Coordinates of C-alpha atoms in Angstrom, one line a residue:
X17 CA 86.5 36.6 91.2
X18 CA 86.0 38.6 94.5
X19 CA 88.1 38.8 97.7
X20 CA 85.9 39.1 100.8
X21 CA 88.8 40.4 102.9
X22 CA 90.0 43.3 100.8
X23 CA 87.1 43.6 98.3
X24 CA 89.4 43.6 95.3
X25 CA 88.1 41.9 92.1
X26 CA 90.1 39.8 89.6
X27 CA 89.4 38.2 86.3
X28 CA 90.6 34.7 87.2
X29 CA 92.3 33.4 90.3
X30 CA 91.7 31.1 93.2
X31 CA 93.4 33.1 95.9
X32 CA 93.8 36.9 96.3
X33 CA 97.3 37.9 95.1
X34 CA 97.3 40.7 97.6
X35 CA 96.3 39.0 100.9
X36 CA 96.0 35.3 100.0
X37 CA 92.3 34.9 100.9
X38 CA 90.3 32.4 98.9
X39 CA 88.3 34.1 96.2
X40 CA 84.5 33.9 95.6
X41 CA 82.8 33.8 92.2
X42 CA 81.2 37.2 92.7
X43 CA 80.4 39.7 95.5
X44 CA 77.5 38.6 97.7
X45 CA 75.7 40.7 100.3
X46 CA 76.2 37.9 102.9
X47 CA 80.0 38.7 102.7
X48 CA 79.5 42.3 103.7
X49 CA 79.1 43.7 107.2
X50 CA 75.9 45.6 108.0
X51 CA 73.7 46.1 111.0
X52 CA 70.1 44.9 111.5
X53 CA 67.3 47.1 110.3
X54 CA 63.5 46.9 110.4
X55 CA 63.6 47.6 106.7
X56 CA 65.3 44.3 105.9
X57 CA 63.4 42.6 103.1
X58 CA 61.9 45.8 101.8
X59 CA 62.0 46.0 98.0
X60 CA 62.6 49.3 96.2
X61 CA 61.8 49.9 92.6
X62 CA 60.8 46.2 92.2
X63 CA 64.5 45.5 92.0
X64 CA 66.6 46.3 95.1
X65 CA 66.1 44.3 98.3
X66 CA 67.4 45.9 101.6
X67 CA 69.7 43.5 103.5
X68 CA 71.1 45.7 106.3
X69 CA 71.9 49.1 107.7
X70 CA 75.2 50.8 107.0
X71 CA 75.0 54.3 108.5
X72 CA 73.5 57.8 108.3
X73 CA 74.3 61.3 107.5
X74 CA 72.7 64.6 108.3
X75 CA 69.6 64.0 106.2
X76 CA 69.8 60.5 104.9
X77 CA 70.3 56.8 105.9
X78 CA 72.3 54.3 103.9
X79 CA 71.5 50.7 103.5
X80 CA 73.1 47.6 102.1
X81 CA 71.0 46.1 99.4
X82 CA 71.1 43.5 96.6
X83 CA 70.3 44.2 93.0
X84 CA 68.0 41.3 92.1
X85 CA 68.8 41.7 88.4
X86 CA 72.5 40.9 88.7
X87 CA 72.7 39.7 92.4
X88 CA 75.4 42.3 93.2
X89 CA 75.5 44.4 96.4
X90 CA 74.7 48.1 96.2
X91 CA 74.3 50.9 98.7
X92 CA 71.0 52.7 98.9
X93 CA 70.8 56.2 100.3
X94 CA 67.3 57.3 101.4
X95 CA 66.4 60.8 102.2
X96 CA 64.7 61.0 105.6
X97 CA 60.9 61.6 105.4
X98 CA 61.4 64.7 107.6
X99 CA 63.5 66.3 104.8
X100 CA 61.8 64.8 101.8
X101 CA 59.1 67.4 101.6
X102 CA 61.5 70.4 101.2
X103 CA 62.0 71.1 97.5
X104 CA 65.4 72.6 97.9
X105 CA 66.6 69.6 100.0
X106 CA 65.2 67.1 97.4
X107 CA 67.0 69.1 94.6
X108 CA 70.3 68.9 96.5
X109 CA 69.9 65.2 97.3
X110 CA 69.2 64.3 93.7
X111 CA 72.0 66.6 92.5
X112 CA 74.4 63.9 93.6
X113 CA 73.1 61.5 90.9
X114 CA 73.2 64.3 88.3
X115 CA 76.7 65.3 89.2
X116 CA 78.1 61.7 89.2
X117 CA 76.5 61.1 85.7
X118 CA 78.0 64.2 84.3
X119 CA 81.5 63.6 85.6
X120 CA 81.9 59.9 85.1
X121 CA 85.3 59.6 86.9
X122 CA 86.7 56.5 88.5
X123 CA 87.5 58.4 91.7
X124 CA 83.9 59.6 92.1
X125 CA 81.3 57.3 93.6
X126 CA 79.0 55.8 91.0
X127 CA 75.2 56.3 91.2
X128 CA 73.4 53.6 89.3
X129 CA 69.7 54.5 89.7
X130 CA 67.3 56.9 91.4
X131 CA 63.8 56.3 92.7
X132 CA 61.1 57.2 95.2
X133 CA 59.7 55.2 98.0
X134 CA 55.9 55.0 98.6
X135 CA 56.2 57.6 101.3
X136 CA 57.6 60.1 98.8
X137 CA 61.2 59.8 100.0
X138 CA 63.7 59.8 97.1
X139 CA 66.6 57.3 97.1
X140 CA 69.9 56.9 95.3
X141 CA 71.3 53.5 94.3
X142 CA 75.1 53.7 94.5
X143 CA 78.1 51.5 94.3
X144 CA 78.9 49.7 97.6
X145 CA 82.2 51.0 99.0
X146 CA 84.3 49.0 101.5
X147 CA 86.6 50.9 103.7
X148 CA 86.4 54.2 105.7
X149 CA 86.5 57.9 105.1
X150 CA 89.6 60.0 105.4
X151 CA 87.8 61.6 108.4
X152 CA 87.5 58.2 110.1
X153 CA 91.2 57.6 109.5
X154 CA 92.2 60.9 110.9
X155 CA 90.0 60.5 114.0
X156 CA 91.8 57.2 114.7
X157 CA 95.4 57.8 113.5
X158 CA 95.4 61.7 113.6
X159 CA 98.1 62.0 111.0
X160 CA 98.8 60.3 107.6
X161 CA 102.3 59.7 106.4
X162 CA 103.3 61.4 103.2
X163 CA 103.9 58.1 101.4
X164 CA 100.1 57.4 101.7
X165 CA 98.7 60.9 102.0
X166 CA 100.2 62.3 98.7
X167 CA 98.6 59.6 96.5
X168 CA 95.3 59.9 98.4
X169 CA 95.2 63.6 97.9
X170 CA 96.3 63.3 94.3
X171 CA 93.4 61.0 93.5
X172 CA 90.9 63.4 95.2
X173 CA 92.3 66.3 93.3
X174 CA 92.1 64.4 90.0
X175 CA 88.4 63.6 90.7
X176 CA 87.6 67.2 91.7
X177 CA 89.4 68.4 88.6
X178 CA 87.2 66.2 86.4
X179 CA 84.2 67.8 88.1
X180 CA 85.5 71.3 87.4
X181 CA 86.0 70.5 83.8
X182 CA 82.3 69.9 83.3
X183 CA 81.4 72.9 85.3
X184 CA 80.6 71.3 88.7
X185 CA 82.0 72.8 92.0
X186 CA 81.7 70.4 95.0
X187 CA 81.5 73.1 97.7
X188 CA 81.8 70.6 100.6
X189 CA 85.3 69.1 100.3
X190 CA 86.3 67.6 103.7
X191 CA 87.8 64.4 105.0
X192 CA 84.4 62.8 105.6
X193 CA 83.7 63.1 101.9
X194 CA 86.9 61.4 100.8
X195 CA 86.4 57.7 101.0
X196 CA 89.4 55.3 101.3
X197 CA 88.6 52.1 99.5
X198 CA 90.1 48.9 101.1
X199 CA 90.7 47.5 104.5
X200 CA 90.8 50.2 107.1
X201 CA 94.5 51.3 107.4
X202 CA 95.4 49.9 104.0
X203 CA 93.5 51.8 101.3
X204 CA 94.1 51.2 97.6
X205 CA 91.7 53.7 96.0
X206 CA 89.9 57.0 96.8
X207 CA 86.3 58.0 96.0
X208 CA 84.9 61.5 96.3
X209 CA 81.4 61.4 97.9
X210 CA 78.4 63.7 98.4
X211 CA 77.9 66.2 95.6
X212 CA 74.7 67.3 97.4
X213 CA 76.0 70.8 97.7
X214 CA 77.6 70.9 94.3
X215 CA 76.9 73.9 92.0
X216 CA 76.8 73.6 88.3
X217 CA 78.3 76.8 87.0
X218 CA 76.1 76.6 83.9
X219 CA 72.9 76.7 86.0
X220 CA 71.6 78.9 88.8
X221 CA 69.1 78.6 91.6
X222 CA 70.7 76.7 94.5
X223 CA 72.7 79.6 96.0
X224 CA 71.0 82.2 98.1
X225 CA 72.7 85.5 98.9
X226 CA 73.5 85.7 102.6
X227 CA 73.4 81.9 103.1
X228 CA 76.8 80.2 103.3
X229 CA 77.0 76.6 102.2
X230 CA 79.6 74.1 103.2
X231 CA 81.3 72.8 106.3
X232 CA 82.6 75.5 108.7
X233 CA 86.1 74.0 109.2
X234 CA 86.8 73.9 105.4
X235 CA 85.0 76.9 104.0
X236 CA 86.8 79.3 101.7
X237 CA 86.7 83.1 102.4
X238 CA 84.3 83.6 99.4
X239 CA 82.0 80.9 100.9
X240 CA 82.1 82.6 104.3
X241 CA 80.6 85.8 102.9
X242 CA 78.4 84.2 100.3
X243 CA 80.4 85.7 97.4
X244 CA 80.5 84.2 93.9
X245 CA 82.9 81.2 93.8
X246 CA 84.6 78.9 91.3
X247 CA 86.8 75.8 91.3
X248 CA 89.3 77.6 93.5
X249 CA 86.8 77.3 96.3
X250 CA 87.4 73.5 96.2
X251 CA 91.1 74.0 96.0
X252 CA 91.0 76.0 99.2
X253 CA 89.0 73.3 101.0
X254 CA 91.4 70.6 99.8
X255 CA 94.2 72.8 101.1
X256 CA 92.6 72.7 104.6
X257 CA 92.1 69.0 104.2
X258 CA 95.8 68.7 103.5
X259 CA 96.7 70.8 106.5
X260 CA 94.8 68.5 108.8
X261 CA 96.0 65.3 107.0
X262 CA 99.7 66.2 107.4
X263 CA 99.6 67.9 110.8
X264 CA 96.7 66.3 112.7
X265 CA 95.2 69.7 113.4
X266 CA 92.9 72.2 111.8
X267 CA 94.4 75.7 111.2
X268 CA 91.6 77.6 112.9
X269 CA 90.0 76.8 116.3
X270 CA 86.6 77.6 117.8
X271 CA 86.8 80.3 120.4
X272 CA 83.2 80.8 121.4
X273 CA 81.3 79.3 118.4
X274 CA 81.5 78.6 114.7
X275 CA 81.5 82.2 113.8
X276 CA 85.0 82.5 115.1
X277 CA 86.2 79.8 112.6
X278 CA 84.4 81.6 109.8
X279 CA 86.1 84.9 110.7
X280 CA 89.5 83.3 110.7
X281 CA 89.0 81.7 107.3
X282 CA 88.2 85.1 106.0
X283 CA 90.7 87.3 107.8
X284 CA 93.5 85.3 109.5
X285 CA 96.5 83.6 107.8
X286 CA 96.8 80.0 108.9
X287 CA 99.7 79.1 111.2
X288 CA 102.5 77.5 109.1
X289 CA 101.9 73.7 109.2
X290 CA 105.5 73.3 110.4
X291 CA 104.6 75.2 113.5
X292 CA 102.3 72.4 114.4
X293 CA 104.5 69.6 113.0
X294 CA 108.1 70.8 112.9
X295 CA 109.3 67.7 111.0
X296 CA 107.0 68.3 108.0
X297 CA 108.7 68.5 104.6
X298 CA 109.0 72.2 103.7
X299 CA 107.9 71.4 100.1
X300 CA 104.6 69.9 101.4
X301 CA 104.1 73.0 103.6
X302 CA 104.4 75.2 100.5
X303 CA 101.8 73.2 98.6
X304 CA 99.4 73.4 101.6
X305 CA 99.8 77.1 102.0
X306 CA 99.5 77.8 98.2
X307 CA 96.1 75.9 98.1
X308 CA 94.8 77.7 101.2
X309 CA 95.6 81.3 100.2
X310 CA 92.9 83.9 101.1
X311 CA 92.8 85.6 97.7
X312 CA 91.6 83.1 95.0
X313 CA 94.1 84.5 92.5
X314 CA 97.0 83.4 94.8
X315 CA 95.8 79.8 95.0
X316 CA 96.4 77.2 92.4
X317 CA 94.3 78.2 89.3
X318 CA 93.1 74.6 88.7
X319 CA 93.2 71.2 90.4
X320 CA 95.5 70.1 87.5
X321 CA 98.1 72.6 88.8
X322 CA 97.8 71.3 92.3
X323 CA 98.2 67.7 91.0
X324 CA 101.3 68.9 89.1
X325 CA 102.9 70.1 92.4
X326 CA 101.9 66.9 94.3
X327 CA 103.8 65.0 91.5
X328 CA 106.8 67.3 91.8
X329 CA 107.1 66.5 95.5
X330 CA 108.8 63.2 94.4
X331 CA 111.4 65.0 92.4
X332 CA 113.8 68.0 92.7
X333 CA 111.7 70.1 90.2
X334 CA 110.8 73.5 91.6
X335 CA 107.2 73.8 92.9
X336 CA 104.6 76.1 91.4
X337 CA 103.8 77.0 95.0
X338 CA 107.2 78.7 95.4
X339 CA 106.5 81.4 92.8
X340 CA 106.2 84.8 94.4
X341 CA 102.6 86.0 95.1
X342 CA 101.3 88.5 92.6
X343 CA 98.7 90.1 95.0
X344 CA 98.5 90.9 98.7
X345 CA 96.9 87.8 100.3
X346 CA 93.7 89.3 101.7
X347 CA 90.2 88.5 100.5
X348 CA 88.4 91.4 98.8
X349 CA 84.6 91.0 99.1
X350 CA 82.7 91.7 95.9
X351 CA 79.0 91.8 96.7
X352 CA 77.1 94.2 98.9
X353 CA 76.3 91.5 101.4
X354 CA 79.8 90.2 101.3
X355 CA 81.2 93.7 102.2
X356 CA 78.8 94.0 105.1
X357 CA 79.6 90.5 106.3
X358 CA 83.3 91.2 106.1
X359 CA 82.9 94.3 108.3
X360 CA 81.0 92.2 110.8
X361 CA 83.8 89.6 110.9
X362 CA 86.5 92.2 111.4
X363 CA 84.5 93.4 114.4
X364 CA 84.0 89.9 115.6
X365 CA 87.8 89.4 115.9
X366 CA 88.3 92.9 117.3
X367 CA 90.2 94.0 114.2
X368 CA 90.0 97.3 112.2
X369 CA 88.5 97.0 108.7
X370 CA 91.1 97.6 106.0
X371 CA 89.2 100.6 104.8
X372 CA 89.9 102.3 108.2
X373 CA 93.5 101.2 108.5
X374 CA 96.4 103.7 108.3

């Protein structure tokens, strides 16, 4: 049984125990909101019929569709024809399906099928999600209360931890890729989206030296200079997500262009979150700053360790985040390009490279 108001499903009931709405026998596309599209009625793979338009990203559009085999709604993500001819873009697009299949976690969006349209554009058939992204929430509400934010971030960390255990690094963790399932303002589950930039540590070929991947506002120091990175890269990004979620602000601001933000991620310690929001729980601040350390060895070693501290927030147990740092918290570039890039960013901020200090 399906509730059209909150989109929860139940084994047997007449009314939704949560909001009292009358239940339907099964989800139907007519119950879901979508916008008109010229592709309405188009059938993909002799199975999926497009019913409406849901939205778009940088390189793909997403449509509401019905699976004619089981009459259930799905979301279909179609790579735009302008990008479909680029081999690297196609690989990254299809990587989302590969990653979801490898991870198989309830807090990661499910991908049911892949295919290709007659014009050569690949598509992914995914579970339909009702709700909004954390990015949408923060643009509207600005700050999320700890009572809701801690469970949301815990679910996201659990999902990313599952990805890391099978060797997959997301590399683009940000509020817009964390989906809050449920009525806007009242989520009951979290889904991690868009593994298009994910890297499988057992494979090679999608990272190019000198080319940084990710979203500028959430990029780790090692991403900024195109150094090798691991699961702690996602931990840093989630730390920046936490910073914004609890304070309503990002730690680093654009001065002239995005280069200024990248330089600060690499070289400047973030302002204490309590400087932005004085009433913030000091224990939450400790968790945020631990995740967002410059040196990877000073961050949480795994998402499981971060989850452990998020759980400890509800008790008097000491936080892992409060342990003394073992290393000076500066990023040490490893590759030749990374060292050159670091020198450039020092100059960008008018700072003296460490090799020339004192």
